[in-house]
Coordinates of C-alpha atoms in Angstrom, one line a residue:
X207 CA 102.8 90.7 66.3
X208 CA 102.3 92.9 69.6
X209 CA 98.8 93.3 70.8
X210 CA 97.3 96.3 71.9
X211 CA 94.2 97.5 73.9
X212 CA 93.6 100.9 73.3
X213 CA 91.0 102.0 75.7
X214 CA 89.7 105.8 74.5
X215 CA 85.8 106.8 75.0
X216 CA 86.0 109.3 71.3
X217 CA 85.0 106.5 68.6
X218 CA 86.7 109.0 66.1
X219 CA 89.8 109.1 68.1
X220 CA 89.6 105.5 69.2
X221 CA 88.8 104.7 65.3
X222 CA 92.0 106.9 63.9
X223 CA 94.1 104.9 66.7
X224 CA 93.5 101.8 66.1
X225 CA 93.7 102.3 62.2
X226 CA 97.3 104.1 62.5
X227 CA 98.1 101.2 65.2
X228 CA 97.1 98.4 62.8
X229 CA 99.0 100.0 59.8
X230 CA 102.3 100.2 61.7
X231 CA 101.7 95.7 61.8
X232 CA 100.3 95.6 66.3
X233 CA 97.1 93.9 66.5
X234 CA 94.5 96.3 68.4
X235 CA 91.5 95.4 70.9
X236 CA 89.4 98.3 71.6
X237 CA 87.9 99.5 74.6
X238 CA 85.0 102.7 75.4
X239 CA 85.2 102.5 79.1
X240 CA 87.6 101.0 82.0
X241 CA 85.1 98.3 82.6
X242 CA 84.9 97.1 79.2
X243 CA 88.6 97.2 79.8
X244 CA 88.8 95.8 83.0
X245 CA 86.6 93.0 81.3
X246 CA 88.3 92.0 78.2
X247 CA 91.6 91.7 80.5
X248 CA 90.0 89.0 82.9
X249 CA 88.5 87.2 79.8
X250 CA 89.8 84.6 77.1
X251 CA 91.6 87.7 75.1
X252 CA 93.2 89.3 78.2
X253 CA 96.5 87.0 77.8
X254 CA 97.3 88.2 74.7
X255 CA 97.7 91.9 75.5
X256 CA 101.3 93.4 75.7
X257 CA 100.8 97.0 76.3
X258 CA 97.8 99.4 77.3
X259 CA 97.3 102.5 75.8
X260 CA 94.7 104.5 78.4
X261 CA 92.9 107.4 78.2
X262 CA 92.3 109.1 81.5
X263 CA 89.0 110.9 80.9
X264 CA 87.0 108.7 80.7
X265 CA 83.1 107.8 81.9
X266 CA 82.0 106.2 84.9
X267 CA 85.6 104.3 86.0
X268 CA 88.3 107.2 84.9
X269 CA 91.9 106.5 83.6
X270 CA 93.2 106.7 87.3
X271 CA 91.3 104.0 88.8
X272 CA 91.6 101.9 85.2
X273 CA 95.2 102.4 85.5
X274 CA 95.5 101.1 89.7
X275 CA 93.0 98.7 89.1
X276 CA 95.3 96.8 86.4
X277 CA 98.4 97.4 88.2
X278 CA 96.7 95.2 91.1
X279 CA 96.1 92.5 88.5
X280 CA 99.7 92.5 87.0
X281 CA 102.9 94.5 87.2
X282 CA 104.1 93.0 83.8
X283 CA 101.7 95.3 81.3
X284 CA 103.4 98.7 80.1
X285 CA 100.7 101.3 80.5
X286 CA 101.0 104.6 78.3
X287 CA 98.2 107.1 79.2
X288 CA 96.9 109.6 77.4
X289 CA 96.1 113.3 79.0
X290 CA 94.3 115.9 76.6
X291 CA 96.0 118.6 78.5
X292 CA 99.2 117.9 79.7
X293 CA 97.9 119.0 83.0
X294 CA 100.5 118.6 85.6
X295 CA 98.4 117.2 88.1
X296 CA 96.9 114.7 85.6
X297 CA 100.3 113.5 84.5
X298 CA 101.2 113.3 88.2
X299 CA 98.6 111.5 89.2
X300 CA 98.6 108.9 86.2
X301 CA 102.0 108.3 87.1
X302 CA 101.5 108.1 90.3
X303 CA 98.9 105.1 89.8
X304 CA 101.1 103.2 88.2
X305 CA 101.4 104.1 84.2
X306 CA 104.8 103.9 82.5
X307 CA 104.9 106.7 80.4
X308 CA 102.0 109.2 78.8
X309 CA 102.1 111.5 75.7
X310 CA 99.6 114.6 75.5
X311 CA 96.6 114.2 72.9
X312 CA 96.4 115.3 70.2
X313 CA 99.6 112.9 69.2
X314 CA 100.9 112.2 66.3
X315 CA 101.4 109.2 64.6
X316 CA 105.2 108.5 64.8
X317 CA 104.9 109.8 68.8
X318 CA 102.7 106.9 69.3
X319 CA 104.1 104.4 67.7
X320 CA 108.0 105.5 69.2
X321 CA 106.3 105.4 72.8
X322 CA 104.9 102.3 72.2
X323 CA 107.7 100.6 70.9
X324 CA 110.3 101.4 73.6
X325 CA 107.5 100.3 76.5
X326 CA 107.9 97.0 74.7
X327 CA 111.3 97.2 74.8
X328 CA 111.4 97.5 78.5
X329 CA 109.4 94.6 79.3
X330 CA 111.0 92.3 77.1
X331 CA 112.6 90.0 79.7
X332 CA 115.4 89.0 77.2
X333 CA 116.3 92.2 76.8
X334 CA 120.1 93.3 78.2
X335 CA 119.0 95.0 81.6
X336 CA 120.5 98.0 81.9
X337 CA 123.9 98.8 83.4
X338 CA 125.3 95.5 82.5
X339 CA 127.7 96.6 79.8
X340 CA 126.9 93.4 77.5
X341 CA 128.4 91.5 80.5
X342 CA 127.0 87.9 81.8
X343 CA 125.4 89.1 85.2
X344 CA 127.2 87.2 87.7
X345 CA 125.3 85.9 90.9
X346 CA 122.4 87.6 93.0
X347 CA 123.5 90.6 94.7
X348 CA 123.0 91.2 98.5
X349 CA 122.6 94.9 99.2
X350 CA 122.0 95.7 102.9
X351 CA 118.6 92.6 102.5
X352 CA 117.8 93.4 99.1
X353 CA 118.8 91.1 97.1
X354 CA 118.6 91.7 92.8
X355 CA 119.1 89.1 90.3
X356 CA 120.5 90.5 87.5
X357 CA 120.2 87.5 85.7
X358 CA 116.6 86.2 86.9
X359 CA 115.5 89.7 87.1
X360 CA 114.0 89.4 90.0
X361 CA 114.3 91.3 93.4
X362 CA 113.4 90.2 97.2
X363 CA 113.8 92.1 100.1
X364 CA 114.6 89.8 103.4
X365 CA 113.7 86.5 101.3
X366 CA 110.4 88.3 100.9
X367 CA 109.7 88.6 96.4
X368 CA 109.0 92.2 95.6
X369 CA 107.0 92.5 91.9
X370 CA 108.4 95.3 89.8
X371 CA 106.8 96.4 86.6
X372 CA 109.4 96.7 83.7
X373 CA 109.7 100.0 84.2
X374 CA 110.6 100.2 87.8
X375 CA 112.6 97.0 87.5
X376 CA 114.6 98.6 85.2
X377 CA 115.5 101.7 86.8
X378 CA 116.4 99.9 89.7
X379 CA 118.8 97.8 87.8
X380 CA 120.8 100.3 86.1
X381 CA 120.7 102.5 89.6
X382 CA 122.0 99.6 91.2
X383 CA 124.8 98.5 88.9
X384 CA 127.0 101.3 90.0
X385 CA 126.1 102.1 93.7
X386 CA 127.0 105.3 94.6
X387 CA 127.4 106.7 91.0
X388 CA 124.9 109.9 91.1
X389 CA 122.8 109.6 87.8
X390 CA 120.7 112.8 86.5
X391 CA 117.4 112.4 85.2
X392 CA 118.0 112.6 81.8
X393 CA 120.4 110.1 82.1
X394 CA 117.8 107.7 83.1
X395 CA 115.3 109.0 81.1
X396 CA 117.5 107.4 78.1
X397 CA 118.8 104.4 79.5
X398 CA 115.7 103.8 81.4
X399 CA 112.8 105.2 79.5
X400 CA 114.6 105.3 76.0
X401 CA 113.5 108.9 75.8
X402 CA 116.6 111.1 73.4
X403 CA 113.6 113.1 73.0
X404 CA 110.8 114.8 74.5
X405 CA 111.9 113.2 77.7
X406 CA 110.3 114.5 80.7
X407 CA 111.5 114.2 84.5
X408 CA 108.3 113.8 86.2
X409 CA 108.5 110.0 84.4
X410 CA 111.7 109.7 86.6
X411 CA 110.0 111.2 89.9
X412 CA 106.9 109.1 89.7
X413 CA 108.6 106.4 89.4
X414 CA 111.5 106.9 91.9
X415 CA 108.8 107.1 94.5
X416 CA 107.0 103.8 93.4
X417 CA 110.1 102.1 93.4
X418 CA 110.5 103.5 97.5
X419 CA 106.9 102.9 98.2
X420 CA 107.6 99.2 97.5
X421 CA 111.7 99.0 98.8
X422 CA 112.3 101.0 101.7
X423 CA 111.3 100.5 105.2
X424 CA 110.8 104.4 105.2
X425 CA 110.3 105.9 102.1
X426 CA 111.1 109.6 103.0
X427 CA 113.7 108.4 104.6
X428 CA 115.3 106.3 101.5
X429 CA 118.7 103.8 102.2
X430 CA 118.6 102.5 98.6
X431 CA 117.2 105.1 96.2
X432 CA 118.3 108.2 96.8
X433 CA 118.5 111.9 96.4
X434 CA 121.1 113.6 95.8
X435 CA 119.5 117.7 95.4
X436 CA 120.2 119.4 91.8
X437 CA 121.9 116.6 90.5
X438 CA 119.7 112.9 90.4
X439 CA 119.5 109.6 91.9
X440 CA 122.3 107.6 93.2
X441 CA 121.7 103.5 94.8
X442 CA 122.7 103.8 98.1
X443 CA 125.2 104.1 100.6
X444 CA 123.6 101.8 102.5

């Protein structure tokens, strides 16, 4: 059963949450601030968690700092915040701290639960990683120092490990399994994010420029993720 740590200040919207969560079979800690949050992730509990879903207003440590702050503990927890407004900068900045997706409040029930369940998808390490066709990933690949194990899933840069969330990990995977192939962002938004619907290409943006921040030696000045203007994102030339 997946557990989840829903971490909302409104007790009725915190209460209706965890009641439509429970019903659709995930188990469901609760959470009114980011310190509670924080708290019940370093505890006994904490382990057990397999995806956060974060409100960003909230009091005293908001869902920005909440968000960075458990990205510096892990990069293996899908984070899906929630924004009561859809504001750009919000979602921006959310994504920008590290969260994995976000839907707009209020959100319905079968949203929700369809968000939730392809985050989980993504981080499941068993999972068929993207761009690899149902084919047995052969060995590591060397790309100009950065090398990516399909089959390890892991990535290091001059023997140095690099720690991807699932997210970023995957995007980088299915960019890289066809270098040079431009990809547009709703492309990756359904191979990547799962998102047929209500897909959105800020998740691709934000993302793109995590995935630099952590990869290249200059980030505006990208060899393995880049740009390629009105079209997408393409893995290299190197």
């Amino acid at each position: 059963m997946p557990h989840v740590l829903l971490i909302e200040d409104d007790a009725s919207v915190r209460d209706g949450m965890e009641l439509v969560l429970r019903r659709h079979g995930y188990g469901v800690d609760t959470a009114a601030t980011g310190e509670q949050a924080l708290a019940l992730l370093d505890g006994p509990g904490g382990g057990r968690v397999e995806l956060a879903v974060l409100d960003l207003m909230l009091p005293g440590m908001d869902g920005f700092e909440v968000c960075r702050r458990i990205r510096a503990r892990t990069t293996a927890l899908p984070v899906i915040m929630l924004t009561a407004r859809g504001d750009d900068h919000d979602i921006v900045t959310g994504l920008e701290a590290g969260a994995d997706d976000y839907v707009v409040k209020p959100v319905t029930a079968p949203v929700l639960e369809a968000r939730i369940r392809a985050a989980l998808r993504r981080a499941e390490p068993s999972g068929q990683a993207p761009g690899s066709s149902g084919q047995t990933p052969g060995a590591p690949a060397d790309l100009a120092g950065l090398v990516i194990d399909r089959a390890g899933l892991t990535v290091t840069k001059h023997g140095v490990p690099v720690a991807l969330p699932p997210t970023e990990l995957r995007l980088l995977l299915e960019l890289s399994a066809s270098p040079c192939r431009v990809f547009s962002r709703e492309q990756l938004l359904e191979s990547v994010w799962d998102h047929s619907f209500l897909g959105d290409s800020r998740l691709v943006d934000a993302a793109v420029g995590r995935l630099r921040a952590k990869l290249e030696d200059v980030p505006a000045k990208p060899r393995y993720v880049q740009t390629v203007r009105g079209f997408g994102y393409r893995f290299g030339p190197l």
